[in-house]
Coordinates of C-alpha atoms in Angstrom, one line a residue:
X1 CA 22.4 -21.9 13.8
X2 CA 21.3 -24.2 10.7
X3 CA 19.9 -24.4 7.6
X4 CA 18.3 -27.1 6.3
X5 CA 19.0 -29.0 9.1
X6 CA 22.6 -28.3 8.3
X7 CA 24.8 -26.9 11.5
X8 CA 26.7 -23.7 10.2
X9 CA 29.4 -21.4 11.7
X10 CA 30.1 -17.7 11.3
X11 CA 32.8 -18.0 9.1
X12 CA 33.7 -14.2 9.0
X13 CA 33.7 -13.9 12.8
X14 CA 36.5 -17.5 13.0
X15 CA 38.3 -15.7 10.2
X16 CA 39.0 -12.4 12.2
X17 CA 39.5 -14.3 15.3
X18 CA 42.5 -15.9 13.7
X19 CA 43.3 -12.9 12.0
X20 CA 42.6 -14.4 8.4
X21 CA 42.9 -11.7 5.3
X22 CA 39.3 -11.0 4.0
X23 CA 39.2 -9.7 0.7
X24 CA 34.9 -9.3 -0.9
X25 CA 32.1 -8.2 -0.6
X26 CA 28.8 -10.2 0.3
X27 CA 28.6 -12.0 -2.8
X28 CA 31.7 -13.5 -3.2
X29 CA 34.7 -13.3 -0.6
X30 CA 38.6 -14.8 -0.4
X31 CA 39.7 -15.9 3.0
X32 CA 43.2 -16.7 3.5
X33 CA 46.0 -17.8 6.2
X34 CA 49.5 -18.7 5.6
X35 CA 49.8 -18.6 1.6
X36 CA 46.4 -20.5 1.4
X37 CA 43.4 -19.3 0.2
X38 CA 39.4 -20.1 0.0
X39 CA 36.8 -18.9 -1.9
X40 CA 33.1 -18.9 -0.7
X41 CA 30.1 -17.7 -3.1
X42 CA 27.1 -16.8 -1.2
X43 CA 24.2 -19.3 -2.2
X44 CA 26.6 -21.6 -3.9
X45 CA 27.1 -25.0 -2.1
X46 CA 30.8 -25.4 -3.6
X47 CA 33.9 -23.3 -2.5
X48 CA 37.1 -22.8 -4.3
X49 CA 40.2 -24.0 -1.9
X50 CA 43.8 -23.6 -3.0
X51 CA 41.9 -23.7 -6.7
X52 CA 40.1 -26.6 -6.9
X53 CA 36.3 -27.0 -6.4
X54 CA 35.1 -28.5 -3.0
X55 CA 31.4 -29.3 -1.9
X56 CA 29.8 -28.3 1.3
X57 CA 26.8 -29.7 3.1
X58 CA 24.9 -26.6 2.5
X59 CA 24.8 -22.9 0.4
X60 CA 27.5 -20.0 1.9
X61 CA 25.1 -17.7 3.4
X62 CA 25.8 -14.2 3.9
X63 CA 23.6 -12.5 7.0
X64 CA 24.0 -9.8 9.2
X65 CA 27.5 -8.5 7.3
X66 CA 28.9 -12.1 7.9
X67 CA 29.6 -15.2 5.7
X68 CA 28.4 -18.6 7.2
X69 CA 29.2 -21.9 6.3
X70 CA 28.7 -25.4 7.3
X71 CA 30.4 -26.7 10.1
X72 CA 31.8 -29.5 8.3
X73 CA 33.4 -27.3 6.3
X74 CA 35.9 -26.0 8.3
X75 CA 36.7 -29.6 9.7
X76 CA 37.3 -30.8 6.8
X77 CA 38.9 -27.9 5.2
X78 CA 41.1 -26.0 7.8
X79 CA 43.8 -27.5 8.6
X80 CA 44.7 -26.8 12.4
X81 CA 41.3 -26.4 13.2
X82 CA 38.9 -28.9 14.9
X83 CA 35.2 -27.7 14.8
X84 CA 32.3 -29.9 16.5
X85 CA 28.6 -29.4 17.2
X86 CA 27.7 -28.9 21.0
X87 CA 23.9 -29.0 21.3
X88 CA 23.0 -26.4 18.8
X89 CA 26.2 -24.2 18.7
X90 CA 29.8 -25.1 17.3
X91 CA 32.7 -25.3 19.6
X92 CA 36.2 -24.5 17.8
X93 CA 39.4 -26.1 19.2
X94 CA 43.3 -26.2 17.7
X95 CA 44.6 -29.6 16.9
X96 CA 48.3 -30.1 18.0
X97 CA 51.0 -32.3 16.5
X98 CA 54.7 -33.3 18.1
X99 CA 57.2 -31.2 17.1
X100 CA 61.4 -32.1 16.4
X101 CA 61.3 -32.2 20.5
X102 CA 58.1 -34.5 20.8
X103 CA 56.8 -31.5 22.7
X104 CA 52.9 -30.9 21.7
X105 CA 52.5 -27.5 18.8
X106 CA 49.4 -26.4 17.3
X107 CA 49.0 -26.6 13.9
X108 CA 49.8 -23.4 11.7
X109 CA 46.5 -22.5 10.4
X110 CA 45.8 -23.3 6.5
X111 CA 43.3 -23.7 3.8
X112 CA 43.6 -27.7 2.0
X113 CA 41.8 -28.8 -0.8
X114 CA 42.4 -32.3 0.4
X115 CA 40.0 -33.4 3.5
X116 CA 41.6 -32.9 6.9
X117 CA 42.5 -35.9 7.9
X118 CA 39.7 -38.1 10.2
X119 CA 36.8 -35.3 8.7
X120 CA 34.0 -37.2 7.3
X121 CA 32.8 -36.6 4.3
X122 CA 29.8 -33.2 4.3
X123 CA 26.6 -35.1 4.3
X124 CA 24.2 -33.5 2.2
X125 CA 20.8 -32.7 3.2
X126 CA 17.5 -34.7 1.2
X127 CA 15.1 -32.4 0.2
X128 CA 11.5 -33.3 -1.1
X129 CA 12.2 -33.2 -4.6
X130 CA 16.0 -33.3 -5.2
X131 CA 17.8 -32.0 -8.1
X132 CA 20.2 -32.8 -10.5
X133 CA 21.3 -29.9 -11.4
X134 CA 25.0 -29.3 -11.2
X135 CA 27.0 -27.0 -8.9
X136 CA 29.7 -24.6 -10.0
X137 CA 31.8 -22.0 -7.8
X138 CA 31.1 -19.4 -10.8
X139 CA 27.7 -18.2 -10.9
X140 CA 25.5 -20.8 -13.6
X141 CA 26.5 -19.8 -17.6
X142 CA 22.6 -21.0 -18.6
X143 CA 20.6 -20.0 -21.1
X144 CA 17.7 -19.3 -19.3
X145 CA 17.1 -15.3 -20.0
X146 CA 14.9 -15.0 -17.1
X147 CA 17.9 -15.9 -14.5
X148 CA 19.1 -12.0 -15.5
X149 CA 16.2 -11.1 -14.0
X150 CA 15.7 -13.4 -11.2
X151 CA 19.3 -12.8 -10.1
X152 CA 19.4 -9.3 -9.7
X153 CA 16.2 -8.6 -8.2
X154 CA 16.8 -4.7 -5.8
X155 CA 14.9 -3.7 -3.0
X156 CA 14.3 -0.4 -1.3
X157 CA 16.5 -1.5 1.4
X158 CA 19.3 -3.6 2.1
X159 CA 17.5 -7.7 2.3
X160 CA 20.9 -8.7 1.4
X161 CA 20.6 -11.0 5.0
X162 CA 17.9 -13.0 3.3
X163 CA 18.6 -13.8 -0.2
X164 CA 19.6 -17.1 0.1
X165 CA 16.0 -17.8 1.8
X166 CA 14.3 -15.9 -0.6
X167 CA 16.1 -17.5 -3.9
X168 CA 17.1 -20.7 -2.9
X169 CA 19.7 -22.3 -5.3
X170 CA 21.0 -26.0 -6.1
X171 CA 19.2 -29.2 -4.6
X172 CA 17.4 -26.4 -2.7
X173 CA 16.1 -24.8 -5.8
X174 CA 12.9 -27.5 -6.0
X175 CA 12.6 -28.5 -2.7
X176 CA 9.4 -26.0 -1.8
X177 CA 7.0 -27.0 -4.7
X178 CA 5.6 -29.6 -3.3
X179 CA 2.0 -29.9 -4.3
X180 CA -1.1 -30.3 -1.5
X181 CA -4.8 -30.2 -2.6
X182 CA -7.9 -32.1 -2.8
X183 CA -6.0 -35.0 -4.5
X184 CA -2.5 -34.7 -3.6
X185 CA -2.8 -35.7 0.2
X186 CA -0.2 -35.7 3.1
X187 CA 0.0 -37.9 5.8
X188 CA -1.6 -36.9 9.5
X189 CA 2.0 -36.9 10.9
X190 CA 3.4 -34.4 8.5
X191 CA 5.1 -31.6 10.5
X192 CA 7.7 -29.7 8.0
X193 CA 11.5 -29.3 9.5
X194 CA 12.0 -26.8 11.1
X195 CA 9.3 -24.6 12.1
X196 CA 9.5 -21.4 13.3
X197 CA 7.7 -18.6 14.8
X198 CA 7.0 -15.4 13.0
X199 CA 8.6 -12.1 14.0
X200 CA 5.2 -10.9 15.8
X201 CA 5.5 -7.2 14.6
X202 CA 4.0 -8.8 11.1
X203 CA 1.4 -10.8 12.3
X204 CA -2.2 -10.3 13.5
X205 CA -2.5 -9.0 17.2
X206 CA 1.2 -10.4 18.0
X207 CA -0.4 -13.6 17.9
X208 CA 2.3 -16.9 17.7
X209 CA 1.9 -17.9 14.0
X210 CA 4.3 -20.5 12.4
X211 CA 5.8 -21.2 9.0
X212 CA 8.9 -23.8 7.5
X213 CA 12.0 -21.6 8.6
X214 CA 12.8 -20.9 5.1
X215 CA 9.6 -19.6 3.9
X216 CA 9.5 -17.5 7.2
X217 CA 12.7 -16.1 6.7
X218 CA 11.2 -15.1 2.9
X219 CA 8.0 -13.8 5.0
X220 CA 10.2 -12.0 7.2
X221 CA 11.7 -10.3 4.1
X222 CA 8.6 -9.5 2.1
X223 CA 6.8 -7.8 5.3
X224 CA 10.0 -5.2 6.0
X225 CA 9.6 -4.4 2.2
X226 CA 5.7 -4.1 2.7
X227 CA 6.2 -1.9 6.1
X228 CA 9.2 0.0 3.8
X229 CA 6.5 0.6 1.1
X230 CA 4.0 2.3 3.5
X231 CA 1.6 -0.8 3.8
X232 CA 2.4 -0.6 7.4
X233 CA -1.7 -2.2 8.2
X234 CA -0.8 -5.4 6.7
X235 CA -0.3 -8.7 9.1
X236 CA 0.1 -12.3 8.8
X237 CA -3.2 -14.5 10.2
X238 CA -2.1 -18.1 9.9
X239 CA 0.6 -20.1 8.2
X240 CA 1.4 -23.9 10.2
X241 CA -1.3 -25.8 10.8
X242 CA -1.3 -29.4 12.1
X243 CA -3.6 -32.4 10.6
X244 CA -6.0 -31.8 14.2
X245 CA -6.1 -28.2 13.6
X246 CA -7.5 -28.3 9.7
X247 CA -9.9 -31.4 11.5
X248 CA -11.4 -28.9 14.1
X249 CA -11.6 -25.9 12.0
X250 CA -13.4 -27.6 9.4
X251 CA -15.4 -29.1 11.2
X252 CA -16.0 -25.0 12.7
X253 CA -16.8 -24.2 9.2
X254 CA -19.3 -27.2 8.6
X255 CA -21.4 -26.2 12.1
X256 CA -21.7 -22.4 10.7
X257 CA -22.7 -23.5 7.3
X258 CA -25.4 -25.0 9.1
X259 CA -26.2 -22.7 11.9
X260 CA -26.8 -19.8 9.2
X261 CA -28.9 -22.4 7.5
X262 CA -31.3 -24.7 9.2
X263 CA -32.4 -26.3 5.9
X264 CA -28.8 -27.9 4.8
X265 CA -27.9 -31.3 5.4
X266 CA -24.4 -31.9 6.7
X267 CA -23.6 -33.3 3.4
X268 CA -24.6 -30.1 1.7
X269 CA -22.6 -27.6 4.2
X270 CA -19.6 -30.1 4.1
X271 CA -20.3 -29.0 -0.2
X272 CA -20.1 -25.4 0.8
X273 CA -17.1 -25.4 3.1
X274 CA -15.4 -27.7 0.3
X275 CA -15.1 -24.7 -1.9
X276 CA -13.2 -22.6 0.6
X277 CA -11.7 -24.7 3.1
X278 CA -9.6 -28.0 2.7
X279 CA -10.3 -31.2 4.9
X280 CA -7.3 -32.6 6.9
X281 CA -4.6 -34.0 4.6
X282 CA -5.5 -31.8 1.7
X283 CA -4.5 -28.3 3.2
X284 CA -1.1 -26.9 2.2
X285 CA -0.6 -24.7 5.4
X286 CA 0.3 -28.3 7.0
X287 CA 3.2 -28.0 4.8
X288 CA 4.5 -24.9 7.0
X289 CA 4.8 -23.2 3.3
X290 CA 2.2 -20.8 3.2
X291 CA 0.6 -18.4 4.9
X292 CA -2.7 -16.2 5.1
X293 CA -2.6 -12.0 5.2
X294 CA -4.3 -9.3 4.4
X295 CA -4.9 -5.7 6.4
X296 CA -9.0 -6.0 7.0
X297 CA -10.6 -7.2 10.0
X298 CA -10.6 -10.8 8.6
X299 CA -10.3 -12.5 5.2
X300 CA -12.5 -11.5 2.4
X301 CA -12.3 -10.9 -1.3
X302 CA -12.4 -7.6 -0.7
X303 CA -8.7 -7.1 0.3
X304 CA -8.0 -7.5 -3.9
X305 CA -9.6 -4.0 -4.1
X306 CA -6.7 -3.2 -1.7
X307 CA -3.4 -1.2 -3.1
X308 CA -1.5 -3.6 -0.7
X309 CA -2.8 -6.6 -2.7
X310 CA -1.6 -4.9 -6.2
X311 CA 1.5 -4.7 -4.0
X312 CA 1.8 -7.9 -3.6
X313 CA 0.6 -9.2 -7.0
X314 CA 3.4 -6.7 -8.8
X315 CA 6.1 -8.2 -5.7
X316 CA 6.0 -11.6 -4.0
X317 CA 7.3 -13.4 -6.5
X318 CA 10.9 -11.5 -5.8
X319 CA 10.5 -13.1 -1.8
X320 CA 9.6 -16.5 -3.6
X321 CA 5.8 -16.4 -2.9
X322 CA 2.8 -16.4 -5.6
X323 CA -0.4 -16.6 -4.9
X324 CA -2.2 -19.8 -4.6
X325 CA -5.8 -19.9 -5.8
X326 CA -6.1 -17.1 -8.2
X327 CA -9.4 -15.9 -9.6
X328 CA -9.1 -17.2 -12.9
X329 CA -8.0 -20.6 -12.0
X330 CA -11.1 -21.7 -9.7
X331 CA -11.3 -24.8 -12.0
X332 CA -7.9 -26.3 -11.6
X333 CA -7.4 -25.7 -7.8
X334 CA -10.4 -26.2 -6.8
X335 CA -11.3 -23.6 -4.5
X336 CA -12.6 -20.0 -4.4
X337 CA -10.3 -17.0 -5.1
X338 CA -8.3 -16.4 -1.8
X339 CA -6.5 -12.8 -2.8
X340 CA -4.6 -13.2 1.2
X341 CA -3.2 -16.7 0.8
X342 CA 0.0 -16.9 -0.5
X343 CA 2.6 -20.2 -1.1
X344 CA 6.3 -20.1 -0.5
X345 CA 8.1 -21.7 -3.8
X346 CA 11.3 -20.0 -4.0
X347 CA 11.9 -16.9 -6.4
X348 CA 13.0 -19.1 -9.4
X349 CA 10.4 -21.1 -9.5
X350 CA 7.7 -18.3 -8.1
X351 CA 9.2 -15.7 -11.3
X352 CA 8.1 -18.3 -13.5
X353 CA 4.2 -18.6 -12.1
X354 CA 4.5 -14.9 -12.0
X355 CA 5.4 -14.4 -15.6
X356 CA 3.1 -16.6 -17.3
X357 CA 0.3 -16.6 -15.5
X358 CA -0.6 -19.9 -14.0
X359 CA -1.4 -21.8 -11.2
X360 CA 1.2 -24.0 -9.3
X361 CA -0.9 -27.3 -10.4
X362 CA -0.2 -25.8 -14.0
X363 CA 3.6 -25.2 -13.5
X364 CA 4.1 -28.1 -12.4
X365 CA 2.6 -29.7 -15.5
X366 CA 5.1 -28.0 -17.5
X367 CA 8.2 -29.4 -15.5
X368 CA 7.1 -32.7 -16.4

């Protein structure tokens, strides 16, 4: 699989094939083979090897009971081990050296802090908005109370699988606030990497909807905690849309505008639509970061008199969502309150918007 556009192994399942010793739990694990010994940190993109701090192309991940790591890592880090990319899976293979005889050997297995010989360097992935922040194997010392909070978020069911999707950490920490609206534009050929469809049992009708693979992994998450609280009605309309979609559906909205009203000019319906819908280049869902849901028969401020919506209002921002035109905020974002659409920031970030109040175009004032 990847992440981020980083090429990962199961890291557990190589580890019991060569009969490593696993000693953890899914935050934090040790791994070792012949008197060596690594340490990987789930959501962390450094490891401790033989004690001193290495980097990864990407976060330890722990899903399904397993740790996962980058490929890279293991090439450049296991000794006796050669691990490649085949298409989209990783092939493992055992390296060989002569022995006293010049007869061919494989390589005892072991952990080196020191790059494998020939392994290149892990290449770390750009994201939109990189930071600076610094890495550590330890979990950050920082005096930010509301990390306490943020970092020990519980569930009513094991979402352990997901965590790293829904609280991204590192130079992924700010790569989802990326800001679209009627003056920050994007480009016609913006499609986010990768996209994804949506597990079907949580959206409309089964119907194919899309989303940036991260946020749909958080959407994923949020929607087994919805269906876990009893808000079993709820479903997921729309999320991806390209530039020609928002074109033709705008357009849609313009005709009906005028349709229902035989007096407007097309300057006056494109007015109306303006407060509701965005034109091409101005629409976040092109981003692949947010999506529309709700549990009536189609969206309507009505679904804020919904318990589901308090659900969500009390919630989302532990899967990394907040919602994106609030009520009270008509004047900065410019557009009508939408109580079913719902932006994909990360849980950091999305805690923040939560806890005081604002808008994204307002949060992202304060970062300045």
């Amino acid at each position: 699989m990847s992440f981020d556009g980083v090429p990962y192994l199961n890291f557990t399942e190589l580890a019991r094939h060569y009969d490593f010793r696993i000693v953890g739990g899914k935050d934090s694990t040790r791994f070792s083979a012949n008197g060596t010994e690594a340490r990987i940190d789930v959501g962390f993109r450094t490891a401790t090897v033989e004690g001193e701090t290495v980097t990864m192309a990407g976060p330890a991940l722990y899903l399904d009971g397993s740790y996962w790591v980058p490929v890279e890592f293991v090439s450049g880090h296991v000794r006796g081990l050669l691990a490649t990319v085949l298409g989209e899976h990783p092939v493992l293979s055992r390296t060989t050296e002569p022995d006293e005889n010049g007869e061919d050997v494989e390589v005892p297995l072991a952990f080196s802090a020191e790059r494998v010989d020939g392994a290149p360097d892990p290449v770390l992935p750009v994201t939109d908005i990189p930071s600076t922040e610094p890495q550590s194997t330890e979990p950050p010392v920082t005096e930010d109370p509301d990390l306490a909070v943020i970092n020990s978020v519980t569930f009513l069911q094991d979402l352990s699988a997901y965590e790293a999707y829904m609280n991204p950490t590192g130079d992924a920490r700010d790569a989802y606030l990326v800001l679209v609206n009627k003056t920050e534009k994007v480009t016609a050929d913006l499609v986010p990497s990768p996209v994804v469809k949506l597990n079907t049992d949580y959206t409309y009708n089964g119907r194919k909807v899309e989303m940036q693979e991260t946020a749909a992994k958080a959407m994923e998450a949020m929607f087994k905690e919805l269906f876990k609280a009893g808000y079993t009605d709820m479903h997921v309309t729309s999320g991806y849309r390209s530039y020609e979609y928002q074109v033709s559906l705008y357009n849609e909205y313009v005709s009906q505008e005028m349709a229902d009203n035989k007096k407007l000019t097309r300057a006056e319906a494109e007015a109306i639509v303006d407060t509701y819908s965005a034109r091409a280049g101005t629409s976040e869902h092109q981003t692949g970061l947010c999506a529309d849901m709700h549990n009536l028969s189609s969206a309507n401020v009505k679904f804020a008199k919904k318990d589901a919506y308090k659900w969500l209002c009390e919630n989302a921002w532990k899967f990394g969502f907040v919602l994106r035109f609030p009520e009270d905020k008509v004047d900065i974002t410019g557009y009508s309150f939408e109580p079913w659409h719902w932006r994909f920031v990360g849980r950091y970030h999305a805690y923040k918007i939560w806890q005081e109040g604002l808008c994204l175009e307002e949060y992202l004032e304060t970062l300045e």
